Coordinates of C-alpha atoms in Angstrom, one line a residue:
M1 CA -7.6 13.7 1.4
R2 CA -6.5 13.1 -2.3
G3 CA -7.5 10.1 -4.3
V4 CA -8.0 9.3 -8.0
V5 CA -11.6 8.0 -8.1
F6 CA -13.2 6.5 -11.3
D7 CA -17.0 7.1 -11.5
G8 CA -17.5 4.8 -14.4
K9 CA -17.5 7.8 -17.1
R10 CA -13.8 9.6 -16.1
I11 CA -11.0 9.6 -13.9
Q12 CA -10.8 12.4 -11.4
V13 CA -8.7 13.6 -8.6
V14 CA -10.6 14.5 -5.8
D15 CA -9.6 16.0 -2.5
D16 CA -13.0 15.1 -0.4
L17 CA -11.8 11.3 0.3
E18 CA -12.1 10.3 3.3
V19 CA -10.8 6.5 4.7
R20 CA -12.1 4.6 7.8
E21 CA -9.8 3.7 10.6
P22 CA -8.4 0.4 10.4
G23 CA -10.0 -3.0 12.3
P24 CA -8.7 -5.8 13.7
G25 CA -6.4 -7.6 11.4
E26 CA -6.0 -4.2 9.3
V27 CA -3.3 -1.2 8.5
L28 CA -3.8 2.2 7.6
V29 CA -0.8 2.9 5.2
A30 CA -0.2 6.7 4.1
V31 CA 0.6 6.0 0.7
S32 CA 3.8 7.7 -0.9
A33 CA 4.1 6.5 -4.0
A34 CA 1.8 4.3 -6.4
G35 CA 2.6 2.6 -9.7
L36 CA 0.2 3.2 -12.9
C37 CA -0.5 -0.4 -14.4
H38 CA -2.5 -1.3 -17.4
S39 CA -5.1 -3.2 -15.1
D40 CA -5.8 0.4 -13.6
L41 CA -6.7 1.2 -17.3
S42 CA -8.4 -1.8 -18.0
V43 CA -11.0 -1.2 -15.1
V44 CA -11.4 2.5 -17.0
D45 CA -12.1 0.7 -20.5
G46 CA -14.0 -1.9 -19.3
T47 CA -11.6 -4.6 -19.7
I48 CA -11.7 -5.7 -16.2
P49 CA -15.4 -5.6 -14.9
F50 CA -15.3 -3.6 -11.6
P51 CA -17.8 -2.0 -9.5
V52 CA -18.2 1.8 -9.2
P53 CA -17.5 4.4 -7.9
V54 CA -13.9 3.1 -7.0
V55 CA -10.8 4.6 -5.9
L56 CA -8.0 3.4 -8.5
G57 CA -4.4 1.9 -7.7
H58 CA -3.2 -1.4 -6.5
E59 CA 0.7 -0.9 -6.6
G60 CA 1.9 1.0 -3.7
A61 CA 4.7 2.0 -0.8
G62 CA 4.2 4.2 1.7
V63 CA 4.6 3.9 5.7
V64 CA 2.1 2.4 8.3
E65 CA 0.5 5.4 10.1
A66 CA -2.0 3.0 12.2
V67 CA -2.4 -0.7 12.9
G68 CA -5.5 -2.5 14.2
A69 CA -6.1 -5.3 16.6
G70 CA -4.0 -8.0 16.7
V71 CA -1.5 -6.6 14.2
T72 CA 2.4 -7.3 15.0
H73 CA 4.6 -7.7 12.2
V74 CA 4.6 -4.0 11.2
S75 CA 4.4 -1.0 13.6
P76 CA 3.2 2.9 12.7
G77 CA 6.3 4.3 11.2
D78 CA 7.2 1.2 9.4
H79 CA 7.8 1.1 5.3
V80 CA 5.9 -1.1 3.8
A81 CA 5.2 -2.3 0.2
L82 CA 1.7 -3.3 -0.6
S83 CA 0.7 -6.2 -2.3
T84 CA -3.2 -6.8 -3.7
L85 CA -3.3 -10.2 -2.1
A86 CA -6.1 -10.1 0.5
N87 CA -5.8 -13.8 1.4
C88 CA -7.3 -15.2 4.5
G89 CA -4.1 -17.1 5.5
T90 CA -6.3 -20.3 7.0
C91 CA -7.8 -22.1 4.0
A92 CA -6.5 -25.2 2.5
D93 CA -4.8 -23.2 -0.2
C94 CA -3.3 -20.7 1.8
D95 CA -2.2 -23.7 4.1
R96 CA -0.6 -24.9 0.9
G97 CA 1.7 -21.9 0.2
R98 CA -1.0 -21.0 -2.7
P99 CA -2.4 -17.6 -1.5
T100 CA -3.2 -16.4 -5.1
M101 CA -6.0 -19.2 -4.9
C102 CA -7.1 -18.2 -1.8
R103 CA -10.6 -17.7 -2.8
Q104 CA -11.3 -14.8 0.0
A105 CA -9.0 -13.1 -1.8
I106 CA -10.9 -12.8 -5.1
G107 CA -13.9 -10.9 -6.2
R108 CA -15.1 -9.6 -2.7
P109 CA -14.1 -5.5 -2.9
G110 CA -14.6 -3.5 -0.3
K111 CA -15.7 -0.3 0.7
P112 CA -13.1 1.3 3.3
F113 CA -13.5 4.8 1.2
T114 CA -16.4 7.5 1.8
R115 CA -17.0 10.8 -0.5
G116 CA -19.4 13.1 0.6
G117 CA -21.4 10.1 2.5
E118 CA -21.5 7.7 -0.5
A119 CA -19.0 4.8 -0.2
L120 CA -16.7 3.9 -2.8
Y121 CA -15.0 0.6 -3.7
Q122 CA -11.6 -0.6 -2.9
F123 CA -9.7 -1.9 -6.3
A124 CA -8.0 -5.3 -5.7
S125 CA -8.3 -4.7 -2.2
N126 CA -5.3 -2.1 -2.6
S127 CA -6.6 1.8 -3.9
A128 CA -3.1 2.7 -3.6
F129 CA -4.1 5.9 -5.7
A130 CA -4.8 7.7 -2.3
E131 CA -3.0 9.4 0.1
R132 CA -4.2 6.9 2.6
T133 CA -5.8 3.5 2.3
V134 CA -6.5 0.6 4.7
V135 CA -5.5 -2.9 3.9
K136 CA -5.4 -6.3 5.4
A137 CA -2.4 -6.6 7.9
V138 CA -1.3 -9.6 5.1
Q139 CA -0.3 -7.0 2.2
A140 CA 1.5 -5.1 4.2
V141 CA 5.1 -6.1 3.8
R142 CA 8.0 -4.4 5.8
I143 CA 10.9 -3.1 3.7
A144 CA 13.9 -1.7 4.2
E145 CA 13.8 2.6 4.6
D146 CA 16.4 2.9 2.3
I147 CA 14.7 1.8 -0.8
P148 CA 13.6 4.7 -2.5
M149 CA 9.4 4.8 -2.4
P150 CA 8.9 5.0 -6.4
S151 CA 10.8 2.1 -7.0
A152 CA 9.3 -0.1 -3.8
A153 CA 5.9 0.7 -5.0
L154 CA 6.5 -1.3 -8.5
I155 CA 7.2 -4.5 -6.5
G156 CA 3.8 -5.1 -5.7
C157 CA 2.1 -5.9 -8.6
G158 CA 4.8 -5.6 -11.8
V159 CA 7.6 -7.1 -10.1
L160 CA 5.6 -10.2 -8.5
T161 CA 3.6 -10.6 -11.4
G162 CA 6.6 -10.8 -14.1
V163 CA 9.7 -12.2 -12.2
G164 CA 7.2 -14.3 -10.2
A165 CA 5.9 -15.8 -13.2
V166 CA 9.3 -16.9 -14.3
L167 CA 10.5 -18.1 -10.9
N168 CA 7.5 -19.5 -9.2
R169 CA 5.1 -20.6 -12.3
A170 CA 7.1 -21.6 -15.0
R171 CA 10.0 -22.2 -13.0
V172 CA 12.5 -21.4 -15.9
A173 CA 16.0 -23.2 -15.3
R174 CA 19.4 -22.3 -16.0
G175 CA 19.9 -22.8 -19.6
D176 CA 16.4 -22.7 -20.8
S177 CA 15.6 -20.7 -23.7
V178 CA 12.8 -17.8 -22.8
V179 CA 10.4 -15.6 -25.5
V180 CA 8.6 -12.8 -23.9
I181 CA 6.0 -11.0 -25.9
G182 CA 5.0 -7.7 -25.0
T183 CA 8.0 -5.6 -23.1
G184 CA 5.8 -3.4 -21.1
G185 CA 5.9 -3.1 -17.3
I186 CA 5.1 -6.6 -16.6
G187 CA 7.3 -7.9 -19.8
L188 CA 10.4 -6.2 -18.7
N189 CA 9.8 -8.7 -15.0
V190 CA 9.6 -11.3 -17.2
L191 CA 13.0 -10.3 -18.6
Q192 CA 14.7 -9.9 -15.6
G193 CA 13.2 -13.0 -13.6
A194 CA 14.4 -15.1 -16.8
R195 CA 17.9 -13.4 -16.4
I196 CA 18.2 -14.0 -12.9
A197 CA 16.7 -17.5 -13.4
A198 CA 20.3 -18.0 -15.9
A199 CA 18.0 -18.7 -19.0
S200 CA 20.6 -18.8 -22.2
R201 CA 18.5 -17.1 -24.5
I202 CA 15.9 -14.5 -24.0
V203 CA 14.0 -13.0 -26.7
A204 CA 11.7 -9.9 -26.2
V205 CA 9.2 -9.3 -28.9
D206 CA 7.7 -6.0 -29.2
A207 CA 6.0 -4.0 -31.9
N208 CA 7.5 -0.9 -31.1
P209 CA 11.6 -1.0 -31.9
A210 CA 12.4 2.0 -29.5
K211 CA 11.8 -0.5 -26.4
E212 CA 14.7 -2.6 -27.6
E213 CA 17.3 -0.6 -25.4
A214 CA 15.0 -1.2 -22.5
A215 CA 14.6 -5.0 -23.0
R216 CA 18.6 -5.5 -23.6
R217 CA 19.0 -3.8 -20.4
F218 CA 16.5 -5.9 -18.6
G219 CA 18.1 -9.0 -19.6
A220 CA 16.8 -9.9 -23.3
T221 CA 19.7 -11.5 -25.2
D222 CA 17.6 -10.5 -28.8
F223 CA 15.0 -8.1 -29.7
L224 CA 12.4 -8.6 -32.2
T225 CA 9.4 -6.9 -33.7
S226 CA 7.3 -9.4 -34.1
T227 CA 7.1 -12.9 -33.5
D228 CA 7.9 -14.1 -37.2
G229 CA 11.8 -14.4 -36.7
V230 CA 11.9 -16.7 -33.3
R231 CA 12.1 -19.6 -35.2
E232 CA 15.2 -18.3 -37.1
L233 CA 16.7 -17.8 -33.4
L234 CA 15.5 -21.0 -31.8
P235 CA 14.6 -23.4 -34.7
T236 CA 13.1 -26.1 -32.5
G237 CA 11.1 -23.4 -30.3
A238 CA 11.4 -22.1 -27.0
D239 CA 11.3 -23.6 -23.7
H240 CA 9.3 -21.0 -22.4
V241 CA 6.9 -18.5 -23.8
F242 CA 5.2 -15.4 -22.1
E243 CA 2.7 -13.8 -23.6
C244 CA 2.4 -10.2 -21.7
V245 CA -0.5 -8.4 -24.1
G246 CA -3.4 -9.7 -23.5
R247 CA -4.4 -10.7 -27.3
V248 CA -6.2 -13.9 -28.0
E249 CA -3.6 -13.6 -31.3
L250 CA -0.4 -13.2 -29.3
A251 CA -1.8 -16.5 -27.1
R252 CA -1.9 -18.4 -30.1
Q253 CA 1.6 -17.6 -31.2
A254 CA 2.8 -18.0 -27.7
V255 CA 1.6 -21.9 -28.1
D256 CA 2.8 -21.9 -32.0
L257 CA 6.3 -21.0 -30.8
L258 CA 6.8 -23.8 -28.2
D259 CA 9.3 -26.3 -28.3
R260 CA 8.9 -30.1 -27.0
H261 CA 7.9 -30.3 -23.5
G262 CA 7.4 -25.9 -23.8
Q263 CA 5.1 -24.1 -21.6
A264 CA 2.9 -21.0 -22.9
I265 CA 2.8 -18.5 -19.9
L266 CA -0.7 -16.3 -19.8
L267 CA 0.1 -12.9 -18.4
G268 CA -1.8 -10.2 -20.1
T269 CA -5.1 -9.1 -19.4
A270 CA -7.7 -10.3 -22.0
P271 CA -11.3 -9.0 -22.1
A272 CA -13.5 -11.0 -19.7
K273 CA -15.3 -13.1 -22.4
A274 CA -11.9 -13.2 -25.2
E275 CA -11.6 -17.1 -26.1
A276 CA -8.5 -18.3 -27.9
S277 CA -7.8 -21.2 -29.9
F278 CA -5.0 -23.6 -30.7
L279 CA -4.2 -27.1 -32.3
V280 CA -4.9 -29.9 -30.3
S281 CA -2.5 -31.9 -31.8
S282 CA 0.5 -29.5 -31.1
M283 CA 0.2 -30.2 -27.5
F284 CA 0.9 -33.8 -27.8
L285 CA 4.8 -33.6 -27.4
D286 CA 4.0 -32.5 -23.7
K287 CA 3.5 -28.7 -24.0
S288 CA 1.5 -26.8 -21.4
I289 CA -0.8 -23.8 -21.7
L290 CA -0.3 -21.8 -17.9
G291 CA -2.4 -19.7 -16.5
C292 CA -0.6 -17.3 -13.9
R293 CA -2.3 -15.4 -11.6
Y294 CA 0.0 -12.8 -10.1
G295 CA 3.1 -14.3 -10.8
S296 CA 1.8 -17.3 -8.2
S297 CA 3.3 -15.2 -5.4
R298 CA 3.7 -15.7 -1.8
P299 CA 4.2 -11.7 -1.0
Q300 CA 5.5 -12.0 2.6
H301 CA 8.1 -14.3 1.2
D302 CA 8.9 -12.8 -2.3
I303 CA 9.2 -9.4 -1.3
P304 CA 11.7 -9.5 0.9
L305 CA 13.6 -11.6 -1.4
Y306 CA 13.3 -9.4 -4.1
T307 CA 14.3 -6.4 -2.4
Q308 CA 17.3 -8.3 -1.0
L309 CA 18.2 -9.2 -4.8
Y310 CA 17.4 -5.3 -5.4
R311 CA 20.2 -4.8 -2.9
Q312 CA 22.7 -7.1 -3.9
G313 CA 22.4 -5.5 -7.7
R314 CA 20.4 -8.4 -9.3
L315 CA 16.9 -7.1 -9.4
M316 CA 16.4 -3.7 -11.1
L317 CA 13.7 -1.6 -9.4
D318 CA 14.9 2.1 -10.0
E319 CA 14.8 1.4 -13.9
L320 CA 11.5 0.7 -14.2
V321 CA 10.4 3.9 -13.4
T322 CA 10.2 6.0 -16.2
R323 CA 8.6 9.2 -14.8
T324 CA 7.1 10.2 -11.8
Y325 CA 3.7 12.3 -11.5
P326 CA 2.7 14.1 -9.0
V327 CA -0.9 12.8 -8.4
E328 CA -2.6 15.7 -10.0
E329 CA -1.3 14.8 -13.2
V330 CA -2.8 11.6 -13.3
E331 CA -4.6 12.0 -16.8
K332 CA -1.3 13.1 -18.2
A333 CA 0.2 9.9 -16.5
V334 CA -2.6 7.8 -18.0
G335 CA -2.1 9.3 -21.4
D336 CA 1.6 8.7 -21.8
L337 CA 1.1 4.8 -20.5
E338 CA -1.7 4.3 -23.4
A339 CA 0.6 6.0 -26.1
G340 CA 3.6 3.3 -24.9
R341 CA 5.6 6.6 -23.9
V342 CA 6.2 5.1 -20.5
A343 CA 6.8 1.4 -19.2
R344 CA 6.1 2.0 -15.6
G345 CA 4.9 5.7 -14.4
V346 CA 4.7 6.2 -11.0
L347 CA 2.3 8.8 -9.2
T348 CA 3.7 10.5 -5.9
F349 CA 1.7 12.0 -2.8

């Protein structure tokens, strides 16, 4: 079967990939569509250290092909969106409703793929850039069959991370003010999360002025090409500032833009050893800096919620899909993402 493999030097599309059958508590999914996210590029450029060779992709949707023993919530033929959260479901954090903190779901990559007798790693417990992948049952969330697969694919990372950061982590309240730094795939979902939460002022900041139209469509009330003008719009600062790029200087700017009792939420992926600084004295008025993993999501709860909001016309999915590419054009898709020509490109099989 076809898949996208990174060997530590280059990305390539191969056609001799194999994946094992699902074991107990696992699901085999025939992938229909997979979103290309900056996290995939971060593996390639070393920002996210990951063992190789690895089958890339972590944002996908498809059709259940087979299930292992003990799996009852999905059956062959079901349409599913895939999450990256291979949580155990039995530890204290899972029991508290915090599956993103499950230690079984962090830093334990499996090897369900082989190529020419060599085992390949699975990225983010998912590897959606393959015609078929095996995931834990908890990662496969059933969705309605009328949801287009390219749109459904984007729920599993961009929507869960961006909208989830607003609703689950920051808990933006009606009437709050929000600043979103960076309007790529994650930033657009933060914007629409803030709109869904009924924030009163939603300021999008992106160095690329061409992104204004999309930012406003997703919920921005204002658009700036730098943070310099934020204080003119929000003289006392913002209730919530989301950093969606992953640059330490922008993390500092996020903190500096806070109003009293404000929160800076860090979503962008910075290099593993990157350090940021801030004025300690600036934090004493009940300000907070919040990390956020995967939108503090509960995928089995949140994905059905988001599909419901989509069907009500409140959550935008189709508009997130800037362009679809056959999997053979993955290099072009990567180039378009790096150049900022797409917010979310989607590979199709």
